[in-house]
mmCIF file of C-alpha atoms in Angstrom:
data_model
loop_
_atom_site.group_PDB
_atom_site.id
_atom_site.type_symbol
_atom_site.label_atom_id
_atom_site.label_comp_id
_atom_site.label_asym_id
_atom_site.label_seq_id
_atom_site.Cartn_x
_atom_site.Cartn_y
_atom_site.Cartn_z
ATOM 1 C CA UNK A 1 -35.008 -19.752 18.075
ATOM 2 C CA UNK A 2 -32.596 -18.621 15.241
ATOM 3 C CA UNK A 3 -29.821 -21.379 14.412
ATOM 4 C CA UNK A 4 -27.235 -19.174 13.074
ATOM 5 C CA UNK A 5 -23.897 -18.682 14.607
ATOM 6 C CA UNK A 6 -22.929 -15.355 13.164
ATOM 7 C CA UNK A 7 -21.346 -13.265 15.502
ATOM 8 C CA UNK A 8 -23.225 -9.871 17.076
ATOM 9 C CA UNK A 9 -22.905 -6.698 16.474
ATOM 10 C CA UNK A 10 -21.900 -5.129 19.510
ATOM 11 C CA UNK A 11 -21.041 -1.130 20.434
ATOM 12 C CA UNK A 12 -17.536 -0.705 21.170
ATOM 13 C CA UNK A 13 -17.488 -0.366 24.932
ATOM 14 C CA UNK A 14 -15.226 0.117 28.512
ATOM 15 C CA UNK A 15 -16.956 -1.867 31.006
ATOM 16 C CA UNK A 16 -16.113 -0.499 34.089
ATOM 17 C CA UNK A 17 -17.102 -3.759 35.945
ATOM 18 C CA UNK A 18 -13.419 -5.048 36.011
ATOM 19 C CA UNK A 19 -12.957 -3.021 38.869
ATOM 20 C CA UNK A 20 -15.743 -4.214 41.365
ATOM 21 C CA UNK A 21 -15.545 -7.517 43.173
ATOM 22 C CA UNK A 22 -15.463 -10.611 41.651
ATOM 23 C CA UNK A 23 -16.978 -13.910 41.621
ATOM 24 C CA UNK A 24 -16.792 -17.146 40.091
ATOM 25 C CA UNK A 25 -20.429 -18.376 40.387
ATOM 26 C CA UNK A 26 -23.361 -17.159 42.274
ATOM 27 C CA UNK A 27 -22.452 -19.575 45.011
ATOM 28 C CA UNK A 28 -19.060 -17.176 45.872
ATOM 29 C CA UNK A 29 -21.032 -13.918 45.852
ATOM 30 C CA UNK A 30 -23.720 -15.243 48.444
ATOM 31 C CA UNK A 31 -21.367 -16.403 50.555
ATOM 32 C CA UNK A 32 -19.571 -12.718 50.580
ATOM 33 C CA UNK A 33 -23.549 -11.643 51.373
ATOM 34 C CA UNK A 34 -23.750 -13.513 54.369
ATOM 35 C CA UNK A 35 -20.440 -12.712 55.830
ATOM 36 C CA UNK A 36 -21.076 -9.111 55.470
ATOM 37 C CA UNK A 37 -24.546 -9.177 56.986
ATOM 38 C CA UNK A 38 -23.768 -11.942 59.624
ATOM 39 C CA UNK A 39 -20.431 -9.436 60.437
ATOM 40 C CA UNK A 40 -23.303 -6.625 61.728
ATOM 41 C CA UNK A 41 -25.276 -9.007 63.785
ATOM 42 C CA UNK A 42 -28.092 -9.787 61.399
ATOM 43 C CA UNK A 43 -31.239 -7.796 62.531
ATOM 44 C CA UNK A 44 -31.155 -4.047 61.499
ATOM 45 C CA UNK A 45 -28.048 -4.176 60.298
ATOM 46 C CA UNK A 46 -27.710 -2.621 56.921
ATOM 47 C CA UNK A 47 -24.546 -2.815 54.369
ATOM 48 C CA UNK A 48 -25.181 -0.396 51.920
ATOM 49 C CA UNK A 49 -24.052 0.019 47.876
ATOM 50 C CA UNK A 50 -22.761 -3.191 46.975
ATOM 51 C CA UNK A 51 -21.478 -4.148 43.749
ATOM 52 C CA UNK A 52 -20.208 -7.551 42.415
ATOM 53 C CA UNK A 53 -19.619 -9.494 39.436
ATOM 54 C CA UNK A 54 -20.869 -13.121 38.775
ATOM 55 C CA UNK A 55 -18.876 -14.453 35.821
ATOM 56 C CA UNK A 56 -20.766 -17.874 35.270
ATOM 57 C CA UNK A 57 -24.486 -17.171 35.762
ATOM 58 C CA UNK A 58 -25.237 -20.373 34.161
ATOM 59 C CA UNK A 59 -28.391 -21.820 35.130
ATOM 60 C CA UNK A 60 -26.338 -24.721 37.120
ATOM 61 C CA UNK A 61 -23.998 -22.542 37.977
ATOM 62 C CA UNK A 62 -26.808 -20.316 39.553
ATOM 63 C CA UNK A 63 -28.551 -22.698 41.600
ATOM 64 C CA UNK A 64 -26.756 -22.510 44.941
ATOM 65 C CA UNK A 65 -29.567 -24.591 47.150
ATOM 66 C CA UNK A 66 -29.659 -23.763 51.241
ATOM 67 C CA UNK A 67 -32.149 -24.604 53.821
ATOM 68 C CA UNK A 68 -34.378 -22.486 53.203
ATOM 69 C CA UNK A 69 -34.305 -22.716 49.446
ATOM 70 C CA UNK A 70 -34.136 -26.489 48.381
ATOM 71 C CA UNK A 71 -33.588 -27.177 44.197
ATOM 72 C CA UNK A 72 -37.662 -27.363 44.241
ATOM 73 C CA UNK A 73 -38.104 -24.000 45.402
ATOM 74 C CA UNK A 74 -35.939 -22.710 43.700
ATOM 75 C CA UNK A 75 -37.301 -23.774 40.470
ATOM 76 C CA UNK A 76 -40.621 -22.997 41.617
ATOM 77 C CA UNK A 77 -40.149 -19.670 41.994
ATOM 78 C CA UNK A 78 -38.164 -18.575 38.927
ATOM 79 C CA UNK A 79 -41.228 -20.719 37.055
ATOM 80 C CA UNK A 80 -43.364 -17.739 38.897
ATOM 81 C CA UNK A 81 -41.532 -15.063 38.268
ATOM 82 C CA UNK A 82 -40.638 -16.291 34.797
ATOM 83 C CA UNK A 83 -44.668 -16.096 34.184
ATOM 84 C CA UNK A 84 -44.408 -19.710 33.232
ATOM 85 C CA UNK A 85 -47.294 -22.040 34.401
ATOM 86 C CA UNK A 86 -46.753 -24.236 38.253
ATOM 87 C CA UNK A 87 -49.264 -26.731 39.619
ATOM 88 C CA UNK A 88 -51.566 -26.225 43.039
ATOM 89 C CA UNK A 89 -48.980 -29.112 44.739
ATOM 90 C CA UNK A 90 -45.669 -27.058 43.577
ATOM 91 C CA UNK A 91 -47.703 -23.935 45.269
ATOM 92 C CA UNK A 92 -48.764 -25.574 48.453
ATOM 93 C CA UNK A 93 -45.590 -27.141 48.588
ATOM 94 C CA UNK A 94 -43.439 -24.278 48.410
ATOM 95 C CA UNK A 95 -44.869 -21.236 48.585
ATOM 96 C CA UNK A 96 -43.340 -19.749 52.427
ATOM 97 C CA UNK A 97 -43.831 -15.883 53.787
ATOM 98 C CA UNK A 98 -40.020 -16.139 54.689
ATOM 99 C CA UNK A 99 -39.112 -16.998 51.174
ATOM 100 C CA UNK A 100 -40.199 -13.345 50.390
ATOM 101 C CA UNK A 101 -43.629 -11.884 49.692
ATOM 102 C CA UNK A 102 -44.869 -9.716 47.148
ATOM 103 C CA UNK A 103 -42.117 -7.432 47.234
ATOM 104 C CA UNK A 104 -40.575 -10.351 44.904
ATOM 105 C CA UNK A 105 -43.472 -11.335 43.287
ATOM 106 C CA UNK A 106 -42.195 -10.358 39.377
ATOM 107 C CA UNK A 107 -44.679 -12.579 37.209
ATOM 108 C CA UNK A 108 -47.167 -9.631 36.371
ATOM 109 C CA UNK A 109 -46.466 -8.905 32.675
ATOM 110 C CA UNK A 110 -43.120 -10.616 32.574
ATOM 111 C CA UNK A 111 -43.701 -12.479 29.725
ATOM 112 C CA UNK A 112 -44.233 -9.414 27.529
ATOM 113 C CA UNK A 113 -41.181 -7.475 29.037
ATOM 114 C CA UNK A 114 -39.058 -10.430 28.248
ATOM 115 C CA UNK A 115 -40.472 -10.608 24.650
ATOM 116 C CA UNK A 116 -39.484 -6.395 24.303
ATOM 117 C CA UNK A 117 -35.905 -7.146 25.397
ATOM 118 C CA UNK A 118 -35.712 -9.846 22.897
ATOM 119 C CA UNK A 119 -37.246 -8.035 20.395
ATOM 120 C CA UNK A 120 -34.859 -5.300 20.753
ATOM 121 C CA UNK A 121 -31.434 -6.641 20.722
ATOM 122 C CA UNK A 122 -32.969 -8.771 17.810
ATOM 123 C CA UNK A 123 -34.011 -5.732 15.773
ATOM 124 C CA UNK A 124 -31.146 -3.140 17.151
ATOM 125 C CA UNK A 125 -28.270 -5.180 18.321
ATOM 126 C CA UNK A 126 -26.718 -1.577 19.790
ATOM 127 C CA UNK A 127 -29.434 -0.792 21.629
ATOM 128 C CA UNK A 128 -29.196 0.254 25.753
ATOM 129 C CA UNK A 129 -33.095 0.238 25.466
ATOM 130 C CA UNK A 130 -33.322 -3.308 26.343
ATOM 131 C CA UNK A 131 -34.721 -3.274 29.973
ATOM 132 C CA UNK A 132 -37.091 -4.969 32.404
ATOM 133 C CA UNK A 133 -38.430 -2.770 34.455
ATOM 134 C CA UNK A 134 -39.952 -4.664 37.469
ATOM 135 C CA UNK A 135 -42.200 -2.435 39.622
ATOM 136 C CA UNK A 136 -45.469 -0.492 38.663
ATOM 137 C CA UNK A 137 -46.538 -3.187 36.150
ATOM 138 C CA UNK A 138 -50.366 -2.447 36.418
ATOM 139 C CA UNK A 139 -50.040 1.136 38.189
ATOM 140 C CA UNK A 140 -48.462 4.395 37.604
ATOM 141 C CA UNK A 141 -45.119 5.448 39.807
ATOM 142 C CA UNK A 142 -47.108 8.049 41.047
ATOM 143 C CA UNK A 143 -49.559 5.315 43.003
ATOM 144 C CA UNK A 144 -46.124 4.855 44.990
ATOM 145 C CA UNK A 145 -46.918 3.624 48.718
ATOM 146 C CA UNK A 146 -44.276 3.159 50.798
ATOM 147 C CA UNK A 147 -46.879 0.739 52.934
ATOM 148 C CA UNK A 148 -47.550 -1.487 50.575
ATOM 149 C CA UNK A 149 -44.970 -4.292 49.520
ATOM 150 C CA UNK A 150 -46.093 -5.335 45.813
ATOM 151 C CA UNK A 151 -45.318 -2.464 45.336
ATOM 152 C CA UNK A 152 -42.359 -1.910 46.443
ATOM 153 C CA UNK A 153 -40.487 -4.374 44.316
ATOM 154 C CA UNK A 154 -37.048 -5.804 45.609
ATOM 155 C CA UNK A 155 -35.514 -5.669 42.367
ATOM 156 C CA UNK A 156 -36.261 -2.484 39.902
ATOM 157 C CA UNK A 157 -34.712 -3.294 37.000
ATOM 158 C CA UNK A 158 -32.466 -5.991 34.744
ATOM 159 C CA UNK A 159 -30.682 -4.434 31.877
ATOM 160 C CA UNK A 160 -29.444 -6.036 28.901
ATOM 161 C CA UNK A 161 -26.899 -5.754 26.520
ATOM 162 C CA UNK A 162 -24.366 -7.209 23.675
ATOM 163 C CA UNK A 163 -20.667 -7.056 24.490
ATOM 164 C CA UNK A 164 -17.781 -8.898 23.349
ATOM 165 C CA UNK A 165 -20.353 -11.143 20.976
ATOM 166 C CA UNK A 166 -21.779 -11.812 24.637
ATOM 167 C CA UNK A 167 -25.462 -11.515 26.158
ATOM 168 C CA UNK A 168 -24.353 -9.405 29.842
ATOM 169 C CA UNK A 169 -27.044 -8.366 32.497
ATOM 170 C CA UNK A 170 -27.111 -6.171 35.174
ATOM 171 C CA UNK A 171 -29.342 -5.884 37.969
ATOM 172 C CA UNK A 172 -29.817 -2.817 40.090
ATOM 173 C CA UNK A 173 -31.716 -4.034 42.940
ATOM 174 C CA UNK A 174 -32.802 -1.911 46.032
ATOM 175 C CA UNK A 175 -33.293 -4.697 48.813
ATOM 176 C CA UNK A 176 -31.413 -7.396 48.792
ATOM 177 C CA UNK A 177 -32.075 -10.078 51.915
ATOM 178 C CA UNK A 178 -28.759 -12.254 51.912
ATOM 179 C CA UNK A 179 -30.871 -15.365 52.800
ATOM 180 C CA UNK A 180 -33.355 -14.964 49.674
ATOM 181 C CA UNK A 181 -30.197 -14.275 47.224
ATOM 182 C CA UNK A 182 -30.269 -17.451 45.874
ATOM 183 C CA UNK A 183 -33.904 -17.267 44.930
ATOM 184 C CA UNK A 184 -32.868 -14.393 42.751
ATOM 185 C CA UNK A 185 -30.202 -15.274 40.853
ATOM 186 C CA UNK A 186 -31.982 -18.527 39.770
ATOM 187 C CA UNK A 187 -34.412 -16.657 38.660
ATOM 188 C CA UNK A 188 -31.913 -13.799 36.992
ATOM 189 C CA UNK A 189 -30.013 -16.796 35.399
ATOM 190 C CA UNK A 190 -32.940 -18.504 33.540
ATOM 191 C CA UNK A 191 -33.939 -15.394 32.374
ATOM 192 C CA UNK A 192 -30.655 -14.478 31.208
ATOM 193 C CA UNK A 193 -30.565 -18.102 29.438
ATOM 194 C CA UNK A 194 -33.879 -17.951 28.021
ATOM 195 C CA UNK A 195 -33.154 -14.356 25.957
ATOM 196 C CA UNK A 196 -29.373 -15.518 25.134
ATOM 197 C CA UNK A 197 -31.172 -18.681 23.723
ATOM 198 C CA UNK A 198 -33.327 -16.631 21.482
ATOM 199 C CA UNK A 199 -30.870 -14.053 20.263
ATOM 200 C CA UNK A 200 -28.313 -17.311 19.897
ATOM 201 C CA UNK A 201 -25.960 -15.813 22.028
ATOM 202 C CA UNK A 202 -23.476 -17.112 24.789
ATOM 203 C CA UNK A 203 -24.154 -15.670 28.440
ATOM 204 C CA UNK A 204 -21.595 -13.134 29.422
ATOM 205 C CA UNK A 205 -20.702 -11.971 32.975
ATOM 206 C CA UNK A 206 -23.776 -10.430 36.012
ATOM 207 C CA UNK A 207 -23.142 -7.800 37.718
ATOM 208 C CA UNK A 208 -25.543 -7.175 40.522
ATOM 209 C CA UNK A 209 -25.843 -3.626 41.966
ATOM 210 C CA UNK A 210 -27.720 -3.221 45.592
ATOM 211 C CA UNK A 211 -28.404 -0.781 47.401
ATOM 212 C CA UNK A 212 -29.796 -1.899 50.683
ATOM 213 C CA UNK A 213 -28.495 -5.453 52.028
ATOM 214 C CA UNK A 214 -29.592 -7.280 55.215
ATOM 215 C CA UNK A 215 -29.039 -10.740 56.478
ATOM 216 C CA UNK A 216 -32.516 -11.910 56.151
ATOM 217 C CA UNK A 217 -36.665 -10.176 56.737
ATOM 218 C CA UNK A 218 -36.361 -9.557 60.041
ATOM 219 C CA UNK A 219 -35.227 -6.059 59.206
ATOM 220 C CA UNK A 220 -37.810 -3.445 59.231
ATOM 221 C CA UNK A 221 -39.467 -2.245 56.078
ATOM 222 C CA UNK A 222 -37.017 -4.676 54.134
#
């Protein structure tokens, strides 16, 4: 990791994000999740298009723990997504169908997409190329089955950029279970730390787009 301090370079930019919803942590935002969901009755019940704004996604900041996601699943998880290495006893000890399936599996060439984003922003600091995609890692789009649930990724992309001397995400996600929220953004968070760290860069604001959100997987086809 570079230990320089020098500033940036970053387009000159309008983010429209001032004008959706905001929140202070990660913590605020699942909350507004829940209520929304819980408001419909939980089940079916489907909000649709919702935008918000995180404006610490610090790792601590990010790690909002619930019963069904305790600190050490939490970390377990982003460690799988992250493509980073777990033991057999983290596995056996945490690994739970209702923490999500393979739908948010993510690990499959993560590594390398993280490496590309960094690699970009390192080499073209104006870039809007800097992207991880998330489905169809070892399989063409056009292999899409509505059936099958690895491949029909929760989230479909993260994109990255430089603003305001700032590393900024954001997250366009097409099923979002309010429950499993928290697993996410852990994971979103570390990732966002772990490329700011290498471009030596503070972590600017999430914003976190969804299209489909339900209360938890009871919903059908979720």
């Amino acid at each position: 990791m570079s230990t320089t301090t020098a500033t940036p370079k970053c387009a000159p930019s309008n983010n429209l994000n001032v004008g959706y919803p905001q929140f202070p942590t990660a913590k605020e935002l699942h909350a507004k999740l829940i209520e929304l969901t819980s408001a419909g009755g939980g089940g079916e019940f489907v909000v649709r298009n919702f935008v918000g704004v995180i404006q610490d996604v610090s790792i601590e900041a990010s790690t909002v723990e619930t019963d069904l996601f305790p600190r050490g699943a939490l970390e377990y998880y982003t460690k799988k997504n992250m493509g980073w290495e777990y033991t057999q006893e983290e596995y056996d000890t945490w690994q739970l169908a209702e923490r999500g399936g393979a739908q948010g599996d993510y690990r499959e060439g993560m590594k390398e997409k993280i490496l590309n984003v960094i690699d970009c922003l390192r080499t073209e600091p104006l870039s809007k190329r800097a992207v991880i995609p998330i489905p169809f890692a070892t399989q063409p789009s056009s292999t899409i089955d509505w059936t099958d649930q690895g491949q029909n990724k929760c989230c479909r992309e993260l994109h990255f950029y430089l603003e305001d001397g700032k590393l900024k995400c954001t997250g366009i996600v097409r099923m979002q279970n309010a429950n499993i929220f928290v697993k996410n953004i852990h994971f979103f968070a570390t990732l966002i730390d772990h490329v700011a760290k290498e471009l030596n860069v503070p972590v600017g604001e999430y914003t976190h787009w969804i299209t489909n959100v339900c209360l938890d997987r009871s919903a059908t086809s979720c």
